[in-house]
PDB file of C-alpha atoms in Angstrom:
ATOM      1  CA  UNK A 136     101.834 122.544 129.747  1.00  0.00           C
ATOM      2  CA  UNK A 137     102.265 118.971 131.316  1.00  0.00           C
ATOM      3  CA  UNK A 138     100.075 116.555 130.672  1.00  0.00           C
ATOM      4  CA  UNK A 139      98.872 113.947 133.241  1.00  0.00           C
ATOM      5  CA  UNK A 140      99.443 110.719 132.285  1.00  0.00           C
ATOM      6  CA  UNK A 141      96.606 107.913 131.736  1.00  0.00           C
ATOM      7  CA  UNK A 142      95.872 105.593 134.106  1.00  0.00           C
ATOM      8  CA  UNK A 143      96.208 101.684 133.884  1.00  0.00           C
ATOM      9  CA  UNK A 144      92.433 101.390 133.313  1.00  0.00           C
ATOM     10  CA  UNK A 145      92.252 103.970 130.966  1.00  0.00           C
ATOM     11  CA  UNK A 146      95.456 102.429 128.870  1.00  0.00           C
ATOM     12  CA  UNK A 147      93.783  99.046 128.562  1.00  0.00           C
ATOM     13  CA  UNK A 148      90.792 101.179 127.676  1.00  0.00           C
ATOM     14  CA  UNK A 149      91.740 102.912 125.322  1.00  0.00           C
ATOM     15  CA  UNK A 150      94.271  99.613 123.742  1.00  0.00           C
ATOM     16  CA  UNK A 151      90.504  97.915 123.358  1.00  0.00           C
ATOM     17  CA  UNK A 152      89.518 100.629 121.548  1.00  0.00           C
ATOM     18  CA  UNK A 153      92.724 100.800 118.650  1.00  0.00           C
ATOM     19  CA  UNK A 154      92.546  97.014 118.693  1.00  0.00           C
ATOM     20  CA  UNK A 155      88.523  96.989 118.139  1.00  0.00           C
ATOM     21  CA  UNK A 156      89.583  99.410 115.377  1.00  0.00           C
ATOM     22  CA  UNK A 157      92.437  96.859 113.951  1.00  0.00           C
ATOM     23  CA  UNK A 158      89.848  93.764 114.056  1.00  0.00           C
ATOM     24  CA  UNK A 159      87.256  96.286 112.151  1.00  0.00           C
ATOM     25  CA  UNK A 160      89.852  97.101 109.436  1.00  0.00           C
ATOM     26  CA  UNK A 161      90.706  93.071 109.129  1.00  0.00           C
ATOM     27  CA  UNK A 162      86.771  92.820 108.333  1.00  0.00           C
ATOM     28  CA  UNK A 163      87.044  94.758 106.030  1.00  0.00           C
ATOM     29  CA  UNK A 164      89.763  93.708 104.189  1.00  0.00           C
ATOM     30  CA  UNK A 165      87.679  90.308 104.283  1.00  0.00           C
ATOM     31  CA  UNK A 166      85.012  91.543 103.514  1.00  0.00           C
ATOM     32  CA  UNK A 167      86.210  93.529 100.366  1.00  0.00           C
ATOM     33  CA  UNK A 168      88.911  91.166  99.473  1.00  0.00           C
ATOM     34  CA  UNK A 169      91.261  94.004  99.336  1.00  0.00           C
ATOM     35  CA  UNK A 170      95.091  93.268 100.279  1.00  0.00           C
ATOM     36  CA  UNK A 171      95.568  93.204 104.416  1.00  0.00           C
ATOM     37  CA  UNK A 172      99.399  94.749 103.510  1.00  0.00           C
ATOM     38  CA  UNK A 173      97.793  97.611 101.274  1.00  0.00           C
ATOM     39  CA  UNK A 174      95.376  98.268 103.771  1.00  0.00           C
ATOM     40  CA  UNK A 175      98.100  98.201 106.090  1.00  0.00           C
ATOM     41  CA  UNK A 176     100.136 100.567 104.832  1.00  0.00           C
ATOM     42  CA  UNK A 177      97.796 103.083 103.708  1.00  0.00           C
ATOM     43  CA  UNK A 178      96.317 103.097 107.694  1.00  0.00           C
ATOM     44  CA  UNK A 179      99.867 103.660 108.842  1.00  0.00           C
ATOM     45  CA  UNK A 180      99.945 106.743 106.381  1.00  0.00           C
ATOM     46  CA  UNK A 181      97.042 108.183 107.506  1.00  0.00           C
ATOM     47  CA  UNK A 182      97.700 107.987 111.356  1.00  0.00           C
ATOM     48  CA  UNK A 183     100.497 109.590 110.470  1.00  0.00           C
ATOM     49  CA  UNK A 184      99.133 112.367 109.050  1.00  0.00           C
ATOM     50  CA  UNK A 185      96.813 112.827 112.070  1.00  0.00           C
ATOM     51  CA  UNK A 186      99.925 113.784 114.211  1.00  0.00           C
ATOM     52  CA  UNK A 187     100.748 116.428 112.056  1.00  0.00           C
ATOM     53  CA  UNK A 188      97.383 117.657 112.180  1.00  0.00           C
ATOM     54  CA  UNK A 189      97.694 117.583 115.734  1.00  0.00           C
ATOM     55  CA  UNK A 190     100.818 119.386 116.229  1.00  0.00           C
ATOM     56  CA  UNK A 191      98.800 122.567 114.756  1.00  0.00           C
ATOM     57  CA  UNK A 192      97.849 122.298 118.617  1.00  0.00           C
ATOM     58  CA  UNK A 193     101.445 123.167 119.756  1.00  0.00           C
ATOM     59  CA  UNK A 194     101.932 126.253 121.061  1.00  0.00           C
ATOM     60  CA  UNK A 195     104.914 126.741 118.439  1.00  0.00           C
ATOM     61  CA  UNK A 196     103.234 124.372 115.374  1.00  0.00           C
ATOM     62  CA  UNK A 197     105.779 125.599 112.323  1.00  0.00           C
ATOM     63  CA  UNK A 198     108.944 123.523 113.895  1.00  0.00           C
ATOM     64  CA  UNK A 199     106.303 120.773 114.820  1.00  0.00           C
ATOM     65  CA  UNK A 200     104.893 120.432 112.217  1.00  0.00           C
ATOM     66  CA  UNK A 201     107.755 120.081 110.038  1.00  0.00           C
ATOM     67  CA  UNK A 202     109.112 117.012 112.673  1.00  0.00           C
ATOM     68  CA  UNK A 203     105.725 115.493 112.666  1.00  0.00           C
ATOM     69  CA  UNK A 204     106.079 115.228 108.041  1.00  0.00           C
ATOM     70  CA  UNK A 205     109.599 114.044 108.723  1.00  0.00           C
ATOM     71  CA  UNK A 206     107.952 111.295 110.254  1.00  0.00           C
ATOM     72  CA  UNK A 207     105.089 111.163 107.731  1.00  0.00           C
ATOM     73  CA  UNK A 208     108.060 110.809 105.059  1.00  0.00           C
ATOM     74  CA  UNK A 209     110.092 107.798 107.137  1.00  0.00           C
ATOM     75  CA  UNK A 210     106.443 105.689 108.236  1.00  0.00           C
ATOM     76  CA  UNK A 211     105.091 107.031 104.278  1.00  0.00           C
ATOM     77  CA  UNK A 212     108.246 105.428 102.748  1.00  0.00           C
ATOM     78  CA  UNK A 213     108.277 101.955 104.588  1.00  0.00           C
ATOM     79  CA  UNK A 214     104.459 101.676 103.424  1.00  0.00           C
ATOM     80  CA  UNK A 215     105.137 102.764 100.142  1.00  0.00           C
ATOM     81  CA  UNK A 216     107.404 100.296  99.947  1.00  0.00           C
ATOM     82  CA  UNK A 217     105.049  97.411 100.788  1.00  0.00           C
ATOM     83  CA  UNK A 218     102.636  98.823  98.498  1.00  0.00           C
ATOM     84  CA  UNK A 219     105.314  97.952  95.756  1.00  0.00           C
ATOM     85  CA  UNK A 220     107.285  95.250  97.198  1.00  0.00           C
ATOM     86  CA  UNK A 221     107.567  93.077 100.053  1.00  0.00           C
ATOM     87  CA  UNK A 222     104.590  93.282 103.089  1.00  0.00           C
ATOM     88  CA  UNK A 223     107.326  93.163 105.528  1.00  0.00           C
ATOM     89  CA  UNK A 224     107.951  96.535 105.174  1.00  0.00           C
ATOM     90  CA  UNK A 225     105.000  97.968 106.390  1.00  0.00           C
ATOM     91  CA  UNK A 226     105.265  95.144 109.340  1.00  0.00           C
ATOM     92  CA  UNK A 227     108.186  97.188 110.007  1.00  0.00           C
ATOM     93  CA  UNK A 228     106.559 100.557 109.908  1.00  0.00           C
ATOM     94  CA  UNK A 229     104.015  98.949 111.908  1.00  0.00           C
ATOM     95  CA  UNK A 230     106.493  97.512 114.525  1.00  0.00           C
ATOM     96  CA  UNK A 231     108.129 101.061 114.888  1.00  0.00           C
ATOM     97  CA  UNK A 232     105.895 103.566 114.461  1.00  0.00           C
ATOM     98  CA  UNK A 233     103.957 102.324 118.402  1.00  0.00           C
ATOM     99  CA  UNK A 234     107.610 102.842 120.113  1.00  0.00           C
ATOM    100  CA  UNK A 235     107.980 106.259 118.177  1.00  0.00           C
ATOM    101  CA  UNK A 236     104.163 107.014 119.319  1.00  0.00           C
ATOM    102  CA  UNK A 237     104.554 106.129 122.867  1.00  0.00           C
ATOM    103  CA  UNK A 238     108.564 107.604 123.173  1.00  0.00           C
ATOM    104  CA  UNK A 239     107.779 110.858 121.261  1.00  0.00           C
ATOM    105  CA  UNK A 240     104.373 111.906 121.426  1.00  0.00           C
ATOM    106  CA  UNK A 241     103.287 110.173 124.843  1.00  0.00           C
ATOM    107  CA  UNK A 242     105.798 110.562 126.992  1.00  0.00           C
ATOM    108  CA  UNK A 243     108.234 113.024 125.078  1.00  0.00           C
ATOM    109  CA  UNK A 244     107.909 116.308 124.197  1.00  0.00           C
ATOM    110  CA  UNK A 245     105.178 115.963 121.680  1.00  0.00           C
ATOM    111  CA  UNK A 246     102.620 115.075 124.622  1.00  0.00           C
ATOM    112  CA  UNK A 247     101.726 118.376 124.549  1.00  0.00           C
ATOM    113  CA  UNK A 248      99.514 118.570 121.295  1.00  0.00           C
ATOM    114  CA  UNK A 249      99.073 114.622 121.162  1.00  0.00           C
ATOM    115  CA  UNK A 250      95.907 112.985 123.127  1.00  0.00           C
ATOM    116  CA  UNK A 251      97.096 110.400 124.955  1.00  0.00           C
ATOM    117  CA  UNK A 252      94.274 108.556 124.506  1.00  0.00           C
ATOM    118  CA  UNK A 253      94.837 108.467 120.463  1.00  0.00           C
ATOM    119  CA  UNK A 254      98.675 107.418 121.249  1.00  0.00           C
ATOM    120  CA  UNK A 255      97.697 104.497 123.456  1.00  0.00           C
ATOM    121  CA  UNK A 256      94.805 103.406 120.864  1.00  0.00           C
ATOM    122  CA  UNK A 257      97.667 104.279 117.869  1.00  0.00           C
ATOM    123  CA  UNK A 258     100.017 102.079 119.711  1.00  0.00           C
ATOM    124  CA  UNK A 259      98.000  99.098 120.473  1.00  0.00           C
ATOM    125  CA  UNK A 260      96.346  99.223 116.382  1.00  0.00           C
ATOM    126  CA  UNK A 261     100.121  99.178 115.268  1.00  0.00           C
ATOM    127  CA  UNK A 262     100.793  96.426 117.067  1.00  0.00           C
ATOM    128  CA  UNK A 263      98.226  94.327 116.077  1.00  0.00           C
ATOM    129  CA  UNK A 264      97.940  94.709 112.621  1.00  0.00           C
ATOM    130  CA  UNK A 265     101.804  94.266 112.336  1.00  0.00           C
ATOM    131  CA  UNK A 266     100.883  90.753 113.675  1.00  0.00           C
ATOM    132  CA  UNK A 267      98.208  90.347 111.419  1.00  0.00           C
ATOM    133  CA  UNK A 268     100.370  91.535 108.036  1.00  0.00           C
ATOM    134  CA  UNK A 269     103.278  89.182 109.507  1.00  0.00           C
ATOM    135  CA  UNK A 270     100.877  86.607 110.126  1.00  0.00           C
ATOM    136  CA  UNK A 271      99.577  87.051 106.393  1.00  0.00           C
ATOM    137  CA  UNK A 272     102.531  86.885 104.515  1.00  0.00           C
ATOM    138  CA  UNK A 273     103.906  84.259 106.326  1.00  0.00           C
ATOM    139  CA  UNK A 274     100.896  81.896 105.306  1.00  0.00           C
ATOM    140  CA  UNK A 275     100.575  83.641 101.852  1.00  0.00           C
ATOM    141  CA  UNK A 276     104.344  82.768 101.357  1.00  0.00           C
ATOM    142  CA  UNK A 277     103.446  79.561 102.271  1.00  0.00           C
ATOM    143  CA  UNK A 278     100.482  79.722  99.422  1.00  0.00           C
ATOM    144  CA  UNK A 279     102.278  81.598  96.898  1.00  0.00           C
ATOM    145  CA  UNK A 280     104.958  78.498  97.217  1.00  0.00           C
ATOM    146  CA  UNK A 281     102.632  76.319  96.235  1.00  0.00           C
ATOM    147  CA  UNK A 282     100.758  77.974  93.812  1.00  0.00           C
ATOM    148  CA  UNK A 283     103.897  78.470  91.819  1.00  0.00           C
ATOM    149  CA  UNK A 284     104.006  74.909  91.447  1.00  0.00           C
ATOM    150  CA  UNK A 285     100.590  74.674  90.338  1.00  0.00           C
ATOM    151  CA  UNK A 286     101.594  77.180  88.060  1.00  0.00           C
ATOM    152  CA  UNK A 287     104.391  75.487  86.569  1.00  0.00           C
ATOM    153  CA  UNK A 288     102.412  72.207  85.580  1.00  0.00           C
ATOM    154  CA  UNK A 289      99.346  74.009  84.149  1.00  0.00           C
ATOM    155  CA  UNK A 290     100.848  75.306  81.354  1.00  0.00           C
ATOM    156  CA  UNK A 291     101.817  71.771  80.395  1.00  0.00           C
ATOM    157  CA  UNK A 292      98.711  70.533  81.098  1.00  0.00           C
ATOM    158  CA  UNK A 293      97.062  73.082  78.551  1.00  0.00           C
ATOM    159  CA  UNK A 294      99.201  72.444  75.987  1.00  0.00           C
ATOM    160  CA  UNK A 295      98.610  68.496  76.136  1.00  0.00           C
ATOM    161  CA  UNK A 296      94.879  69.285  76.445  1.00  0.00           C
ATOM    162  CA  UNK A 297      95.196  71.428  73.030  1.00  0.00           C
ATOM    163  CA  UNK A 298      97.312  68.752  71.207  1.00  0.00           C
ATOM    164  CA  UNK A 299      94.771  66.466  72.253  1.00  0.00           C
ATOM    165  CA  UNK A 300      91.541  68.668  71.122  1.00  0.00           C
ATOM    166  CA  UNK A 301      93.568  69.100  67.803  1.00  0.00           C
ATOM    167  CA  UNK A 302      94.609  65.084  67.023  1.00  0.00           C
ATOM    168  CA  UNK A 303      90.808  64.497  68.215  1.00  0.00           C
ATOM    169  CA  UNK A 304      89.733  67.054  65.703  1.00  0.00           C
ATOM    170  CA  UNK A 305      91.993  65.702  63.023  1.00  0.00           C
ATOM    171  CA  UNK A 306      90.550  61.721  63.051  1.00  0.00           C
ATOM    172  CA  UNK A 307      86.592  63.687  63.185  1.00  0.00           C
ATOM    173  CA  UNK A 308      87.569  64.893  60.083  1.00  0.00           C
ATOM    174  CA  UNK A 309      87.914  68.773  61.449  1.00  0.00           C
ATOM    175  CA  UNK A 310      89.853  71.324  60.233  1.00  0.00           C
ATOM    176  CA  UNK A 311      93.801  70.896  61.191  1.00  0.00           C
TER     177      UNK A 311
END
């Protein structure tokens, strides 16, 4: 069973549609103040799980199935990773899972369970919250720099603040 490939009209469609899906996730990372690269990489977990669900559409699901967790275990892994290290990894998952989604289940074999419609969407949500997580940590690098200074001179500052509030304390006639 071939599938009929989308139509430029429908692609740009149906990229609107996983990018109006990226922009709603951003919101709601701002509006919950959770982590855009957590976020990140639990969305890229999910939508990986959703191909294996859809390979149980193949006409011969087992071996499909098992391909579509081997790529649950490489896209899982990068955005693991991020959860517990560095945010570029899951801009890397990010990055590579639309060119695995558009090789492999769009126009490779896997186009016969996979919707087109969900690859192009997939493909175009990838890309743009890859941007967004690079974006992210490249100004949060640029914070956490900074910060880290801050962070180095407040200390200091509390401890000349308490030797102050104790000498003051001492001259009142407080306890030393």
């Amino acid at each position: 069973m071939v599938k009929a490939m989308l139509d430029t009209t429908e692609i740009l469609i149906f990229a609107g549609v996983g990018l109006v899906f990226a922009l709603g996730l951003l919101a709601f990372c701002k509006w919950s103040g959770a982590a855009v690269q957590r976020i990140a990489a639990y969305a890229l977990i999910a939508l990986c799980f959703l191909y294996v669900g859809f390979a149980f559409r193949a006409e011969e699901p087992g071996p499909w199935v098992g391909v579509e967790m081997t790529g649950v275990a490489v896209f899982g892994t990068l955005a693991g990773m991020s959860i517990i290290g560095s945010p570029w990894w899951v801009v890397a998952g990010l990055a590579l899972h639309p060119l695995y989604a558009i090789y492999f289940h769009y126009i490779g074999a896997a186009s016969q369970f996979a919707p087109a419609p969900f690859v192009v969407a997939n493909a175009a949500f990838d890309v743009a919250m890859a941007l967004f997580v690079a974006y992210a940590a490249l100004r949060g690098g640029r914070k956490s720099a900074t910060r880290t200074e801050e962070t180095s001179e407040a200390p200091q500052r509390k401890l000349a603040a308490r030797s102050q509030h104790r000498s003051q304390s001492r001259d009142a006639g407080g306890p030393a």
